[in-house]
Structures are given as structure tokens and as C-alpha cells.
Amino acid sequence: MPAEIRLFRCLSDNYGVLLRDSETGATASIDAPEAGPIEAALKDTGWTLTDILVTHHHADHTQGIQALKDKYKCRVVAPEGEKGKIPAVDETVREGNTVKVGRLAADVLETPGHTLGHIAYWFHADKLAFVGDTLFSIGCGRVIEGTPEQMWNSLKKLRDLPDDTQIYCGHEYTLSNIKFALSVDKNNPALTARKAQALRQVEDGEPTIPVTIGEEKLANPFLRADLTELAVDIGMAGKPPADVFTEIRARKNKF
Ligand SMILES: [Zn+2]
């Protein structure tokens, strides 16, 4: 497979990700939470940064951009809806656009909710999706700028990706997400199994991502708001899925 990936930690709980096209050597950083760890990963791999693909404007995803741009003269691609809030943008993209990293090609998916202009990058041929702070393993981002209904629709869009798509998200939140998920979906064997797996991964000092969409569909309550059993379990039988999602998200905020 021509796509190579390096995953590493930035700040307190952010993930940095480098994606490289092994045919051309083109290398993208997905977001830029912190320049130092990204530069260290580039040095370690011997890869040369050519692009930064930004998912949304929050500082913990963008504050490394300017330093990297100054050093590598890389191209900065950002969501059209947030261009004014992101430094050093060269190119803006929206739903349906294609972004290339060397010969690797991503479809841009607009996933509003966490922020209004949030986008994800789906490299369909490589079965990879970089989803920022929209979807986390066993969780989802806080609905800060959009409405819960927008967020639910964005999550459904990601849920519709092929089951074997590997998901890279912006933060390591899996264990705390699982703790919450068990409070709304405690009889789910896929969730219990995921807990055992994540505990092992964290104990071994390994990341709990990537995960596949297929795995998340079975265990992430925020992708399961339209399932009867989940609605029943939280006392919302017969309610519209967007309302069930809104309730689960509200509970998570208070958890
Ligand atoms: Zn964010």
C-alpha cells in the first residue's frame, strides 16, 4: 500500500499524524497541534513535510501551522468555512472537493457540529479517514458551534463510510469515553470487549487508534442513537434518533 502513517502524541491528549505517499514522498500532517513533536516525527522518519490538512480551527489543531509553514514552505489546506480563523492558508476546500497528497487522494466531507466548518478527509482507495474532533473512538466531539442535529447528521455521514475504513481522530479519549458509554449501553458485548482491548493498549503504552468504522458502529453509542435498544435503555423509546443523540450528548457533558 502506498500510504504510510506515523502516529504520535502532541500536547496533553492530542494526536499528531503524518501521512506519506511512498511513491512520490509527499507527506502531510493532519492538523498541526504542536510543531515540536511533528518536527521530531519528520526527523525520525526522514520524511519531508509537503502539506498540512486542517480539519477545523481550534488552537489545539492549528497552533503549529505557522512554524511548520515557515520551516518547510508546505501547502496549508483548510475548510472554506473557517479560512479566516486558520493561519497561513493556501487553499480552501469544501464538500465534494478532492485533496491530493502526492498520488493519494482524499474526498472532503463536511462534518459540522463541533465547529461549523469542520471537515474530514477520506482517502477512500487507502481506506483511511481523518476525522478531527467529530468522531472519537467510542465518543464524539462536543457540539460547540453547531446543533446536536447537525452533529448527528455528520456522524451518520462518517458511519456510512465502508466498514473497513481506518479512523484517525484528534484525541486520545477512548478509556474515558468507554466509561461513559457503559453508562448508556451497558449490555453491549462489543463495548465490553472494546474496554478490555483499550485497557490492554493503554497499559502497553500503545494508542487506542486507529479503529475501523465497522468496530465503532458496534460499540460507539453516538453512532447507535437510531437503534431501538439504545433508545429503550435510556428511556427514550420511540423518540426520533436526533433527540436520542441529543440526550446522550447532554449526558456525556454532565458525566
Ligand atoms: Zn476541536
Coordinates of C-alpha atoms and ligand atoms in Angstrom, one line a residue:
M1 CA 0.0 0.0 0.0
P2 CA 1.5 3.4 -1.0
A3 CA 0.1 5.2 2.1
E4 CA 2.4 5.2 5.2
I5 CA 1.4 6.6 8.5
R6 CA 3.2 7.8 11.6
L7 CA 1.0 8.5 14.7
F8 CA 2.3 10.3 17.8
R9 CA 1.1 12.3 20.8
C10 CA 1.1 16.1 21.0
L11 CA 0.1 18.5 23.8
S12 CA -1.6 16.6 26.6
D13 CA -4.0 14.3 24.7
N14 CA -3.9 15.3 21.0
Y15 CA -2.7 13.1 18.3
G16 CA -0.3 14.2 15.5
V17 CA -0.5 12.1 12.3
L18 CA 1.8 12.1 9.3
L19 CA 0.6 10.6 6.1
R20 CA 3.1 9.8 3.3
D21 CA 2.7 8.7 -0.2
S22 CA 5.6 6.3 -0.6
E23 CA 5.6 6.7 -4.4
T24 CA 6.2 10.4 -4.5
G25 CA 7.4 11.1 -1.0
A26 CA 4.8 13.7 -0.4
T27 CA 3.9 13.9 3.3
A28 CA 1.0 15.6 5.0
S29 CA 0.5 16.5 8.6
I30 CA -3.2 16.1 9.6
D31 CA -3.7 19.3 11.6
A32 CA -0.8 20.8 13.5
P33 CA -1.4 20.6 17.2
E34 CA 2.2 21.4 18.1
A35 CA 5.2 22.0 15.9
G36 CA 7.9 20.3 18.1
P37 CA 6.5 16.7 18.0
I38 CA 5.7 17.0 14.3
E39 CA 9.2 18.1 13.5
A40 CA 10.6 15.3 15.7
A41 CA 8.4 12.7 13.8
L42 CA 9.7 14.1 10.5
K43 CA 13.3 13.9 11.6
D44 CA 12.8 10.4 12.9
T45 CA 11.2 9.1 9.7
G46 CA 13.3 11.2 7.3
W47 CA 10.1 12.3 5.6
T48 CA 9.7 15.9 4.2
L49 CA 6.6 17.8 5.0
T50 CA 4.8 19.0 1.9
D51 CA 1.2 19.6 3.1
I52 CA -0.9 20.3 6.2
L53 CA -4.5 19.2 6.0
V54 CA -6.6 21.1 8.6
T55 CA -9.9 19.7 10.0
H56 CA -11.0 22.7 12.0
H57 CA -9.9 26.0 13.5
H58 CA -9.4 25.1 17.2
A59 CA -6.0 26.2 18.5
D60 CA -5.0 22.6 19.6
H61 CA -5.2 21.7 15.9
T62 CA -3.7 24.8 14.3
Q63 CA -1.1 26.4 16.6
G64 CA 1.8 24.5 15.0
I65 CA 0.9 25.6 11.4
Q66 CA 2.9 28.9 11.2
A67 CA 6.2 27.4 12.5
L68 CA 5.9 24.4 10.1
K69 CA 4.9 26.6 7.2
D70 CA 7.9 28.9 7.8
K71 CA 10.3 25.9 8.0
Y72 CA 9.0 23.6 5.3
K73 CA 7.1 26.0 2.9
C74 CA 4.4 23.4 2.9
R75 CA 0.9 23.9 1.4
V76 CA -1.8 24.5 4.0
V77 CA -5.3 23.2 3.1
A78 CA -8.2 24.3 5.3
P79 CA -12.0 24.2 5.3
E80 CA -13.5 27.1 3.3
G81 CA -15.9 27.9 6.2
E82 CA -13.1 28.6 8.7
K83 CA -10.3 30.1 6.5
G84 CA -10.4 33.4 8.4
K85 CA -9.6 31.6 11.7
I86 CA -6.7 29.4 10.5
P87 CA -3.2 30.8 9.9
A88 CA -1.2 30.7 6.6
V89 CA -4.0 29.0 4.5
D90 CA -3.0 28.4 0.8
E91 CA -6.1 26.5 -0.3
T92 CA -9.6 26.1 0.9
V93 CA -11.8 23.1 0.3
R94 CA -15.4 22.1 0.8
E95 CA -17.7 19.0 0.4
G96 CA -17.0 17.1 -2.7
N97 CA -13.5 18.6 -3.4
T98 CA -10.6 16.3 -3.8
V99 CA -7.3 16.9 -1.9
K100 CA -4.1 15.2 -3.1
V101 CA -1.0 14.3 -1.1
G102 CA 1.3 13.1 -3.9
R103 CA -0.8 10.5 -5.6
L104 CA -3.0 9.8 -2.5
A105 CA -6.5 11.3 -3.0
A106 CA -8.9 12.4 -0.3
D107 CA -12.6 13.3 -0.6
V108 CA -13.5 16.2 1.6
L109 CA -16.5 15.6 3.8
E110 CA -18.2 18.5 5.6
T111 CA -19.0 17.4 9.2
P112 CA -20.4 20.4 11.1
G113 CA -21.3 20.3 14.8
H114 CA -18.1 20.5 16.8
T115 CA -17.3 23.6 14.8
L116 CA -19.5 24.9 11.9
G117 CA -16.8 24.5 9.2
H118 CA -15.3 21.2 10.4
I119 CA -14.2 18.8 7.6
A120 CA -12.9 15.2 7.4
Y121 CA -10.5 13.8 4.8
W122 CA -11.5 10.4 3.4
F123 CA -8.8 8.6 1.4
H124 CA -11.1 6.0 0.0
A125 CA -8.6 4.0 -2.0
D126 CA -6.4 3.7 1.0
K127 CA -9.3 3.0 3.4
L128 CA -8.3 5.9 5.7
A129 CA -10.3 8.8 7.2
F130 CA -9.0 11.7 9.3
V131 CA -12.0 12.9 11.2
G132 CA -10.6 15.6 13.6
D133 CA -12.9 16.2 16.6
T134 CA -16.1 15.0 15.0
L135 CA -15.8 11.3 15.8
F136 CA -13.7 9.8 18.6
S137 CA -13.2 6.1 19.4
I138 CA -16.4 5.3 21.4
G139 CA -17.3 9.0 21.5
C140 CA -17.8 12.2 19.6
G141 CA -16.7 15.8 19.8
R142 CA -18.6 18.3 21.9
V143 CA -21.2 20.2 20.0
I144 CA -19.7 23.7 20.4
E145 CA -20.8 25.7 17.3
G146 CA -23.4 23.7 15.6
T147 CA -26.6 21.9 16.7
P148 CA -26.9 18.4 18.0
E149 CA -28.9 17.5 15.0
Q150 CA -26.1 18.8 12.7
M151 CA -23.6 16.7 14.7
W152 CA -25.8 13.6 14.4
N153 CA -26.0 14.1 10.6
S154 CA -22.2 14.5 10.4
L155 CA -21.7 11.3 12.4
K156 CA -24.1 9.4 10.2
K157 CA -22.1 10.6 7.2
L158 CA -18.9 9.1 8.7
R159 CA -20.9 5.9 9.7
D160 CA -21.7 5.4 6.1
L161 CA -18.1 5.0 5.1
P162 CA -17.1 1.4 4.4
D163 CA -16.7 -0.7 7.5
D164 CA -13.0 -1.4 6.9
T165 CA -12.1 2.4 6.8
Q166 CA -9.5 3.1 9.4
I167 CA -10.4 6.1 11.5
Y168 CA -7.8 8.6 12.9
C169 CA -9.2 11.1 15.3
G170 CA -7.8 14.2 17.1
H171 CA -7.6 13.0 20.7
E172 CA -6.8 10.0 22.9
Y173 CA -10.1 9.9 24.9
T174 CA -11.0 6.2 24.5
L175 CA -10.9 5.0 28.1
S176 CA -13.0 7.9 29.5
N177 CA -15.4 7.6 26.5
I178 CA -15.8 3.9 27.3
K179 CA -16.6 4.6 30.9
F180 CA -19.4 6.9 29.8
A181 CA -20.6 4.6 27.0
L182 CA -21.1 1.8 29.5
S183 CA -23.5 4.1 31.5
V184 CA -25.9 4.3 28.5
D185 CA -25.2 0.9 26.7
K186 CA -24.0 -1.4 29.4
N187 CA -25.4 -4.7 27.9
N188 CA -23.4 -4.3 24.7
P189 CA -20.8 -7.1 24.4
A190 CA -18.8 -5.2 21.7
L191 CA -18.4 -2.4 24.1
T192 CA -17.2 -4.7 26.9
A193 CA -14.7 -6.3 24.5
R194 CA -13.5 -2.8 23.4
K195 CA -12.9 -1.9 27.1
A196 CA -10.7 -4.9 27.6
Q197 CA -8.8 -4.2 24.4
A198 CA -8.3 -0.4 25.2
L199 CA -7.2 -1.2 28.8
R200 CA -4.5 -3.5 27.3
Q201 CA -3.5 -0.9 24.7
V202 CA -3.1 1.8 27.3
E203 CA -1.3 -0.5 29.7
D204 CA 1.2 -1.3 27.0
G205 CA 1.6 2.4 26.2
E206 CA 0.0 2.0 22.8
P207 CA -2.5 4.3 21.1
T208 CA -6.1 3.1 21.0
I209 CA -6.5 4.3 17.5
P210 CA -6.9 3.8 14.6
V211 CA -10.2 1.9 14.8
T212 CA -12.4 0.9 11.9
I213 CA -15.9 2.3 11.2
G214 CA -17.2 -1.3 11.5
E215 CA -15.9 -1.6 15.0
E216 CA -17.2 1.8 16.0
K217 CA -20.7 1.0 14.7
L218 CA -20.9 -1.9 17.1
A219 CA -19.7 -0.1 20.2
N220 CA -19.9 3.7 19.9
P221 CA -23.2 4.9 21.4
F222 CA -23.1 8.1 19.5
L223 CA -23.3 6.1 16.2
R224 CA -26.1 4.0 17.7
A225 CA -28.7 6.6 18.5
D226 CA -31.1 5.2 15.9
L227 CA -31.1 1.7 17.4
T228 CA -34.3 0.8 19.3
E229 CA -32.5 -1.0 22.2
L230 CA -30.3 2.0 23.0
A231 CA -33.4 4.4 23.0
V232 CA -35.2 1.9 25.2
D233 CA -32.2 1.7 27.6
I234 CA -32.1 5.4 28.2
G235 CA -35.9 5.8 28.5
M236 CA -36.5 7.3 25.1
A237 CA -38.3 4.6 23.2
G238 CA -40.0 5.8 20.0
K239 CA -38.2 9.2 20.1
P240 CA -36.5 10.5 16.9
P241 CA -32.8 9.5 16.6
A242 CA -31.7 13.1 16.6
D243 CA -33.4 13.5 20.0
V244 CA -31.8 10.3 21.4
F245 CA -28.4 11.6 20.2
T246 CA -29.0 15.0 21.8
E247 CA -29.9 13.3 25.1
I248 CA -26.8 11.0 25.0
R249 CA -24.5 14.0 24.2
A250 CA -26.1 16.1 27.0
R251 CA -25.5 13.2 29.5
K252 CA -21.9 13.0 28.4
N253 CA -21.4 16.7 29.0
K254 CA -22.5 16.1 32.6
F255 CA -20.8 12.8 33.1
Ligands
ZN1 ZN -11.7 20.9 18.4

